[in-house]
Amino acid sequence: MGPDEGSANGDEPPKKRRRGPHACATCRQRKVKCDGNQPCRNCKNSDTDCLYGTEPITKGKSDAILETVLRLEDRLSYLTAQLSAHPGLSPLPIESVTATSPQTVTTDRQPSSVTGARQLVHGTRHRRNESLDNAVLSARHTSTTESVLAWPFFDVFPGLRTHYQQIFTIEQQRRRYPSRPAQPPPSLKPNEVNAAVQAFQATINFSYPTVTTNQLADVEHRVLERQIDDSIETSLALIVMALGCASQVVDGLANTGATFSEDSQVQRSQVLAHTYFELYLQGLSGVHLEVSTTATQCLFFTALFFAYLQRPLQAHSYVCMTATKCRTLLAYTSADTGIDTECLRRVFWSCFILESDYIAELAALPQTGVSDMESSVPYPAYYQTSEDETERDQSSLYFLACVSMRRLLNRVHDLLYAPDTGVAFDDARFPHVVTELDHQLEEWRTCLPPVFQFSIDTTPASSQRGGFLRQRYLTCRAVIYRPYLNQVLSRTSTGEALTAQMLDKSEICLTMCLLHILNLKAFSQTVLIDTWICSLSMASTMLLLLAASRISALKQRLDPQALDAGKHLARLIEPWTHVHGSAVSPSVRQSLRMIGDVDALLHAEYGGIDAKLDARVQGLV
């Protein structure tokens, strides 16, 4: 290999061209020659941070996920195209899709790096119809908790609906987050500031890896110096500290099991989280007015803090604001501008996950348009979110696994439960779709790295992240097989015969539902960000178990542990409602009440409660 032309200043001897781990991260991402200087010529000319010393994620670590994602997208796009083109026909079986789909990726196209995989994904997308490729969650889809409660099968329990209020209404009527008089910034010791930043790193920046190590170092410096000015960097420092203290609260709950009233350190972290958030709110107008990558990060973290407060409407509003600013910057930013672009892409995918989670339960919420363009945005690449190489790589892989699962969930909801085109209630069409979707889900699971793998039972996962991904998997599989349960319920109400296949497939749905409940733990990501979503999901899952308990052919297939489900959920979720130390979400409270009501009805179905004597049951029938 010949030498490069020389260094930037022309005085130093020329260096050999560097590749792979010896090129800086920006040159690797742009796939251009790096001269190996610090900073290199390319980064100096573009005024970009020049980072060295990290080996790119290898094929064995990341391409397996990316290649599987690509295969899933090809097959699902083909399935969607078939259903759209032939609404009166059943789609082809899996073997036909694999063998004949013109979009299927052939085995001779093997990317050799994470960048190569991303290019392959991106290139294949452009050869397809992007309207089919985008994983859009249909507006007013019919798989929300409120949709399940409206099933005619629950007409026999009018009290469940009488006591129920629309989620949007009760959240809209809440008192707004209280504003308090301005306070001076807290005076913390260096080890306390570092502990809060490390808690942010372990919880928020692992699940949504969007902040660099340089930014985190600046956060610590500003907080220790108590630099409270109107700069966007100060705003980022304050919201990071607010979320870091909130993460400490959640970690205290997960690691010690103590209640919030018992642990003085947890109480102090609660107070500090609110103090830093209130300081941040004083400069929020500047965040809104600035159009920059850092402002976009701040808006996203505002959404996460409102998620911590279990205020879904405010969290969704800030996801929308983040997405708008993010899309604007991506639209007017070259694809080769380095570190800022990678940050924006990661924020984009974070918005995609969070928005989809909220629309999964509040289907009429306006959408940001992120889902409409996500097929044109590359997946995450190299980004210096941690000095620890293993942590950084695992975080990127975990984030990619979450993104790909959310895309699959959206496709499942759309193919089965879209209001006009969903096939869930079409007995002739849904079985093939269910089989194919289940196959895609298993492909996703088998390509997970060992650290995130899990078994399909109640055996503890090898890591908290694996446990969280198992919850996503169980949710997805239950939703995939729910059409069979719908079919059994419908046929039972009309007196039609049930086949062994209908009952077997319904049992899969019910088993996934029960495992979803029994495997729920105080995962940091669940408690900090997803308590509201989790409470609603568990309420609808309990409704499905109740429906099955009233059909003898399904009741005998239900595991007896179904009678422990309600108490297990109440014991877990009730403490989470107080994690933030402020007003309890009315919709979370309502979900807990519904879980208790359904639990009482379940026990009545199994004879554990005398329905004629139990006042709670009598109020529901």
Coordinates of C-alpha atoms in Angstrom, one line a residue, residues 61-498:
K61 CA -22.0 -8.9 16.6
S62 CA -24.2 -6.7 14.5
D63 CA -24.7 -7.9 11.0
A64 CA -26.6 -10.9 12.1
I65 CA -29.3 -8.6 13.5
L66 CA -29.2 -6.3 10.4
E67 CA -29.3 -9.2 7.9
T68 CA -32.3 -10.7 9.8
V69 CA -34.0 -7.4 9.9
L70 CA -33.6 -7.1 6.1
R71 CA -35.0 -10.6 5.6
L72 CA -38.0 -9.8 7.7
E73 CA -38.7 -6.6 5.9
D74 CA -38.5 -8.2 2.5
R75 CA -40.9 -11.0 3.5
L76 CA -43.3 -8.6 5.2
S77 CA -43.3 -6.2 2.3
Y78 CA -44.1 -9.1 0.0
L79 CA -46.9 -10.2 2.3
T80 CA -48.3 -6.7 2.5
A81 CA -48.1 -6.3 -1.3
Q82 CA -50.0 -9.5 -1.8
L83 CA -52.7 -8.6 0.6
S84 CA -53.1 -5.2 -1.0
A85 CA -53.1 -6.5 -4.5
H86 CA -55.5 -9.4 -3.9
P87 CA -57.8 -8.5 -1.0
G88 CA -60.1 -11.4 -1.7
L89 CA -57.4 -14.1 -1.7
S90 CA -55.3 -15.8 0.9
P91 CA -51.6 -15.0 0.7
L92 CA -49.1 -17.6 -0.4
P93 CA -47.6 -19.9 2.3
I94 CA -44.2 -19.2 3.7
E95 CA -42.4 -21.5 1.3
S96 CA -43.8 -19.7 -1.7
V97 CA -42.9 -16.3 -0.3
T98 CA -39.3 -17.4 0.3
A99 CA -38.9 -19.1 -3.0
T100 CA -40.6 -16.7 -5.4
S101 CA -40.5 -13.2 -3.8
P102 CA -38.6 -10.9 -6.2
Q103 CA -37.5 -8.9 -3.2
T104 CA -36.0 -11.8 -1.3
V105 CA -32.3 -11.3 -0.5
T106 CA -30.0 -13.9 -2.0
T107 CA -27.3 -15.5 0.1
D108 CA -24.4 -14.3 -2.0
R109 CA -24.9 -10.7 -0.9
Q110 CA -23.2 -10.7 2.4
P111 CA -22.1 -7.4 3.9
S112 CA -18.8 -7.5 5.6
S113 CA -19.3 -4.9 8.3
V114 CA -22.0 -3.0 10.1
T115 CA -21.7 -0.2 7.5
G116 CA -22.1 -2.7 4.7
A117 CA -25.2 -4.1 6.3
R118 CA -26.7 -0.7 6.7
Q119 CA -25.9 0.1 3.0
L120 CA -27.5 -3.2 2.0
V121 CA -30.6 -2.4 4.0
H122 CA -30.7 1.1 2.6
G123 CA -30.1 0.0 -1.0
T124 CA -32.8 -2.7 -1.0
R125 CA -35.3 -0.3 0.5
H126 CA -34.9 2.0 -2.5
R127 CA -35.7 -0.8 -4.9
R128 CA -39.1 -1.4 -3.2
N129 CA -42.3 0.5 -2.8
E130 CA -41.6 2.6 0.3
S131 CA -45.2 3.0 1.1
L132 CA -45.2 -0.8 1.7
D133 CA -41.8 -0.7 3.4
N134 CA -42.6 1.9 6.2
A135 CA -43.7 0.2 9.4
V136 CA -46.6 2.5 10.0
L137 CA -49.0 1.9 12.9
S138 CA -52.5 2.5 11.4
A139 CA -54.5 5.3 13.0
R140 CA -57.5 4.0 14.9
H141 CA -56.2 0.4 14.8
T142 CA -58.4 -2.1 16.7
S143 CA -55.9 -3.7 19.1
T144 CA -55.9 -1.1 22.0
T145 CA -57.1 -1.9 25.5
E146 CA -60.2 0.1 24.9
S147 CA -60.9 -1.9 21.7
V148 CA -60.6 -5.2 23.6
L149 CA -62.9 -3.9 26.3
A150 CA -65.5 -3.1 23.6
W151 CA -65.7 -6.7 22.4
P152 CA -69.3 -8.1 22.6
F153 CA -68.0 -11.0 24.7
F154 CA -67.6 -8.6 27.6
D155 CA -71.3 -7.5 27.5
V156 CA -71.9 -9.9 30.4
F157 CA -69.8 -7.7 32.6
P158 CA -71.3 -4.2 32.2
G159 CA -69.6 -3.0 35.3
L160 CA -66.2 -3.2 33.6
R161 CA -67.4 -0.5 31.2
T162 CA -69.5 1.5 33.6
H163 CA -66.5 2.1 35.8
Y164 CA -64.2 2.9 32.8
Q165 CA -63.4 6.3 31.5
Q166 CA -61.7 7.1 28.2
I167 CA -57.9 7.3 28.7
F168 CA -57.5 10.5 26.8
T169 CA -60.3 12.2 28.7
I170 CA -59.0 11.5 32.2
E171 CA -55.4 12.3 31.2
Q172 CA -56.5 15.6 29.6
Q173 CA -58.4 16.7 32.7
R174 CA -55.4 16.2 35.0
R175 CA -53.8 19.2 36.7
R176 CA -50.8 20.4 34.8
Y177 CA -47.3 19.8 36.2
P178 CA -46.9 22.3 39.0
S179 CA -44.6 25.2 38.5
R180 CA -42.6 26.3 41.5
P181 CA -40.5 29.4 42.3
A182 CA -37.0 29.5 40.9
Q183 CA -34.5 27.8 43.2
P184 CA -30.7 27.9 43.1
P185 CA -29.0 24.9 41.7
P186 CA -28.3 22.1 44.2
S187 CA -24.8 22.0 45.6
L188 CA -23.6 18.4 45.0
K189 CA -20.2 16.7 45.7
P190 CA -18.3 15.4 42.7
N191 CA -19.1 11.8 43.6
E192 CA -22.8 12.6 43.7
V193 CA -22.8 14.3 40.3
N194 CA -20.8 11.4 38.9
A195 CA -23.3 8.9 40.4
A196 CA -26.3 10.7 38.8
V197 CA -24.5 10.9 35.4
Q198 CA -23.6 7.2 35.6
A199 CA -27.2 6.3 36.4
F200 CA -28.3 8.2 33.3
Q201 CA -25.6 6.4 31.3
A202 CA -26.7 2.9 32.6
T203 CA -30.5 3.4 32.1
I204 CA -31.3 6.2 29.6
N205 CA -28.2 6.3 27.5
F206 CA -28.1 2.5 27.2
S207 CA -31.7 2.1 26.1
Y208 CA -31.6 5.3 24.0
P209 CA -27.9 5.8 23.2
T210 CA -27.9 9.4 22.0
V211 CA -25.4 11.3 24.2
T212 CA -21.6 11.1 23.6
T213 CA -19.0 10.7 26.3
N214 CA -17.8 14.3 25.6
Q215 CA -21.3 15.7 26.3
L216 CA -21.5 13.7 29.5
A217 CA -18.2 15.0 30.7
D218 CA -19.4 18.6 29.9
V219 CA -22.6 17.9 32.0
E220 CA -20.5 17.0 35.0
H221 CA -18.3 20.1 34.6
R222 CA -21.3 22.4 34.3
V223 CA -23.1 20.9 37.2
L224 CA -20.1 21.0 39.5
E225 CA -19.3 24.6 38.5
R226 CA -23.1 25.4 39.0
Q227 CA -23.0 27.2 35.6
I228 CA -26.7 28.1 35.1
D229 CA -26.9 30.2 32.0
D230 CA -29.2 30.4 29.0
S231 CA -27.0 28.2 26.8
I232 CA -28.4 25.0 25.2
E233 CA -25.5 23.1 26.7
T234 CA -26.7 24.1 30.2
S235 CA -30.2 23.0 29.3
L236 CA -28.8 19.6 28.3
A237 CA -26.9 19.3 31.5
L238 CA -30.0 20.0 33.6
I239 CA -32.3 17.6 31.9
V240 CA -29.6 14.9 32.0
M241 CA -29.2 15.4 35.7
A242 CA -33.0 15.3 36.2
L243 CA -33.1 11.9 34.3
G244 CA -30.0 10.7 36.1
C245 CA -31.6 11.3 39.5
A246 CA -34.8 9.7 38.3
S247 CA -32.8 6.7 37.2
Q248 CA -31.3 6.5 40.7
V249 CA -34.9 6.4 42.1
V250 CA -35.8 3.5 39.8
D251 CA -32.5 1.7 40.5
G252 CA -33.2 1.9 44.2
L253 CA -36.6 0.3 43.7
A254 CA -35.2 -2.5 41.5
N255 CA -32.1 -3.3 43.6
T256 CA -33.4 -3.0 47.2
G257 CA -37.1 -3.6 46.9
A258 CA -37.6 -0.9 49.5
T259 CA -40.6 1.4 49.3
F260 CA -40.1 5.0 48.6
S261 CA -41.2 6.1 52.0
E262 CA -38.6 3.9 53.6
D263 CA -35.4 4.9 51.8
S264 CA -34.1 8.4 52.5
Q265 CA -31.6 8.2 49.6
V266 CA -34.4 7.4 47.1
Q267 CA -36.5 10.3 48.5
R268 CA -33.5 12.6 48.0
S269 CA -33.1 11.5 44.5
Q270 CA -36.8 12.1 43.8
V271 CA -36.5 15.7 45.1
L272 CA -33.3 16.3 43.1
A273 CA -34.9 15.0 39.9
H274 CA -37.8 17.5 40.3
T275 CA -35.4 20.3 41.2
Y276 CA -33.2 19.8 38.2
F277 CA -36.3 19.5 35.9
E278 CA -37.8 22.7 37.3
L279 CA -34.5 24.5 36.6
Y280 CA -34.5 23.1 33.1
L281 CA -38.1 24.3 32.5
Q282 CA -37.0 27.8 33.2
G283 CA -34.9 27.7 30.1
L284 CA -37.2 25.6 28.0
S285 CA -38.2 28.4 25.7
G286 CA -34.6 28.6 24.5
V287 CA -34.7 24.9 23.7
H288 CA -37.8 25.4 21.6
L289 CA -36.4 28.4 19.8
E290 CA -33.0 26.8 18.9
V291 CA -32.8 24.5 15.9
S292 CA -29.8 22.3 16.6
T293 CA -28.9 18.7 17.4
T294 CA -28.5 19.5 21.1
A295 CA -31.9 21.2 21.2
T296 CA -33.4 18.1 19.6
Q297 CA -31.7 15.9 22.3
C298 CA -33.2 18.2 25.0
L299 CA -36.7 17.9 23.6
F300 CA -36.5 14.1 23.5
F301 CA -35.3 14.0 27.1
T302 CA -38.2 16.2 28.1
A303 CA -40.5 13.6 26.6
L304 CA -38.7 10.9 28.7
F305 CA -39.1 12.9 31.9
F306 CA -42.8 13.3 31.3
A307 CA -42.9 9.5 30.7
Y308 CA -41.2 9.1 34.1
L309 CA -44.0 11.4 35.5
Q310 CA -46.5 9.1 33.8
R311 CA -48.0 11.9 31.8
P312 CA -48.6 10.3 28.4
L313 CA -50.1 13.3 26.6
Q314 CA -47.2 15.6 27.5
A315 CA -44.7 12.9 26.7
H316 CA -46.3 12.3 23.3
S317 CA -46.4 16.1 22.6
Y318 CA -42.7 16.3 23.2
V319 CA -42.0 13.3 21.0
C320 CA -43.9 15.2 18.3
M321 CA -41.8 18.3 18.8
T322 CA -38.6 16.3 18.9
A323 CA -39.6 14.5 15.7
T324 CA -40.4 17.7 13.9
K325 CA -37.0 19.3 14.8
C326 CA -35.2 16.0 14.0
R327 CA -36.8 15.6 10.6
T328 CA -36.1 19.3 9.7
L329 CA -32.4 18.9 10.6
L330 CA -32.1 15.6 8.7
A331 CA -33.8 17.0 5.7
Y332 CA -31.2 19.9 5.4
T333 CA -28.2 18.0 6.6
S334 CA -25.8 16.1 4.3
A335 CA -25.7 12.3 4.9
D336 CA -21.9 12.7 5.4
T337 CA -21.7 15.4 8.1
G338 CA -20.6 12.9 10.8
I339 CA -21.4 12.9 14.5
D340 CA -24.4 15.3 14.5
T341 CA -26.1 13.3 11.8
E342 CA -25.6 10.0 13.7
C343 CA -27.1 11.6 16.8
L344 CA -30.1 12.8 14.9
R345 CA -30.7 9.4 13.4
R346 CA -30.6 7.8 16.8
V347 CA -33.0 10.4 18.2
F348 CA -35.2 9.7 15.1
W349 CA -35.3 6.0 15.9
S350 CA -36.0 6.7 19.6
C351 CA -39.0 8.9 18.6
F352 CA -40.2 6.0 16.3
I353 CA -40.1 3.6 19.3
L354 CA -41.8 5.9 21.8
E355 CA -44.4 7.3 19.4
S356 CA -45.4 3.8 18.4
D357 CA -45.7 2.7 22.0
Y358 CA -48.2 5.6 22.7
I359 CA -50.2 5.1 19.5
A360 CA -50.5 1.4 20.4
E361 CA -52.8 2.5 23.2
L362 CA -54.1 5.9 22.0
A363 CA -54.7 5.1 18.4
A364 CA -56.3 8.5 17.5
L365 CA -53.2 10.5 18.5
P366 CA -51.8 12.5 15.6
Q367 CA -48.7 11.0 14.2
T368 CA -45.4 12.8 13.6
G369 CA -44.6 11.3 10.2
V370 CA -41.6 9.5 11.5
S371 CA -43.1 6.2 10.5
D372 CA -43.9 7.5 7.0
M373 CA -40.2 8.1 6.3
E374 CA -38.4 5.6 8.6
S375 CA -37.5 3.3 5.7
S376 CA -35.2 6.1 4.3
V377 CA -33.3 6.6 7.6
P378 CA -30.2 4.4 8.1
Y379 CA -30.0 2.2 11.2
P380 CA -27.6 3.2 14.1
A381 CA -23.9 3.1 13.3
Y382 CA -20.8 3.9 15.3
Y383 CA -21.4 6.5 18.1
Q384 CA -19.2 7.2 21.1
T385 CA -21.7 6.9 23.9
S386 CA -19.4 5.1 26.3
E387 CA -15.7 4.7 27.0
D388 CA -16.3 1.0 27.6
E389 CA -16.2 -0.8 24.3
T390 CA -18.3 -3.7 25.4
E391 CA -21.0 -1.4 26.9
R392 CA -21.1 0.7 23.8
D393 CA -21.4 -2.2 21.5
Q394 CA -24.1 -3.9 23.6
S395 CA -26.0 -0.7 23.8
S396 CA -26.0 -0.3 20.1
L397 CA -27.1 -3.9 19.6
Y398 CA -29.8 -3.5 22.2
F399 CA -31.1 -0.3 20.6
L400 CA -31.1 -2.0 17.2
A401 CA -33.0 -5.0 18.6
C402 CA -35.6 -2.6 20.1
V403 CA -36.0 -0.7 16.9
S404 CA -36.4 -3.9 14.8
M405 CA -38.9 -5.3 17.3
R406 CA -41.0 -2.1 17.3
R407 CA -41.0 -2.2 13.4
L408 CA -42.2 -5.8 13.5
L409 CA -44.9 -4.9 16.1
N410 CA -46.1 -2.1 13.9
R411 CA -46.3 -4.4 10.9
V412 CA -48.2 -7.0 13.0
H413 CA -50.8 -4.4 14.2
D414 CA -51.1 -3.1 10.6
L415 CA -51.5 -6.5 8.8
L416 CA -54.0 -7.9 11.4
Y417 CA -55.7 -4.9 13.0
A418 CA -55.7 -1.9 10.6
P419 CA -59.3 -0.6 10.5
D420 CA -60.0 -1.2 6.8
T421 CA -57.4 -3.7 5.7
G422 CA -56.6 -5.8 8.7
V423 CA -57.2 -9.6 8.3
A424 CA -57.7 -10.6 11.9
F425 CA -61.4 -11.2 11.5
D426 CA -61.2 -12.8 8.1
D427 CA -61.1 -16.5 8.8
A428 CA -59.9 -17.4 5.3
R429 CA -56.9 -15.1 5.3
F430 CA -55.5 -14.6 8.8
P431 CA -54.0 -18.1 9.4
H432 CA -51.4 -17.7 6.6
V433 CA -50.5 -14.2 7.9
V434 CA -50.2 -15.4 11.5
T435 CA -47.9 -18.3 10.4
E436 CA -45.7 -15.9 8.5
L437 CA -45.5 -13.3 11.3
D438 CA -44.7 -15.9 13.9
H439 CA -41.9 -17.1 11.6
Q440 CA -40.5 -13.5 11.4
L441 CA -40.7 -13.2 15.2
E442 CA -38.7 -16.4 15.7
E443 CA -36.0 -15.1 13.3
W444 CA -35.7 -12.0 15.4
R445 CA -35.3 -13.9 18.6
T446 CA -32.7 -16.4 17.3
C447 CA -30.4 -13.6 16.0
L448 CA -30.2 -11.9 19.4
P449 CA -26.7 -11.8 20.9
P450 CA -26.1 -14.2 23.8
V451 CA -26.2 -11.5 26.4
F452 CA -29.8 -10.7 25.4
Q453 CA -31.1 -14.2 24.8
F454 CA -34.0 -15.7 26.8
S455 CA -36.1 -18.8 27.1
I456 CA -39.9 -18.9 26.5
D457 CA -40.8 -19.7 30.1
T458 CA -40.5 -18.2 33.5
T459 CA -36.7 -18.9 33.8
P460 CA -35.0 -15.6 34.7
A461 CA -33.3 -14.0 31.7
S462 CA -29.5 -13.7 31.8
S463 CA -29.7 -9.9 31.9
Q464 CA -32.3 -7.2 32.6
R465 CA -32.1 -6.2 29.0
G466 CA -32.9 -9.8 27.9
G467 CA -35.8 -9.8 30.3
F468 CA -37.2 -6.6 28.8
L469 CA -36.8 -8.0 25.2
R470 CA -38.6 -11.1 26.3
Q471 CA -41.5 -9.0 27.4
R472 CA -41.6 -7.4 23.9
Y473 CA -41.4 -10.8 22.3
L474 CA -44.2 -12.2 24.4
T475 CA -46.4 -9.2 23.7
C476 CA -45.8 -9.5 20.0
R477 CA -46.5 -13.3 19.9
A478 CA -49.7 -12.9 21.9
V479 CA -50.9 -10.2 19.5
I480 CA -50.0 -12.4 16.5
Y481 CA -52.1 -15.3 17.7
R482 CA -55.0 -13.2 19.1
P483 CA -57.1 -13.7 15.9
Y484 CA -57.5 -17.4 16.8
L485 CA -58.8 -16.4 20.2
N486 CA -61.2 -13.9 18.5
Q487 CA -62.3 -16.8 16.2
V488 CA -63.0 -19.1 19.2
L489 CA -65.0 -16.4 21.0
S490 CA -67.0 -15.6 17.9
R491 CA -67.8 -19.2 17.1
T492 CA -68.8 -19.9 20.7
S493 CA -71.2 -17.0 20.7
T494 CA -72.9 -18.3 17.5
G495 CA -72.8 -22.0 18.5
E496 CA -70.4 -23.0 15.7
A497 CA -68.0 -25.9 16.0
L498 CA -64.4 -25.4 17.2

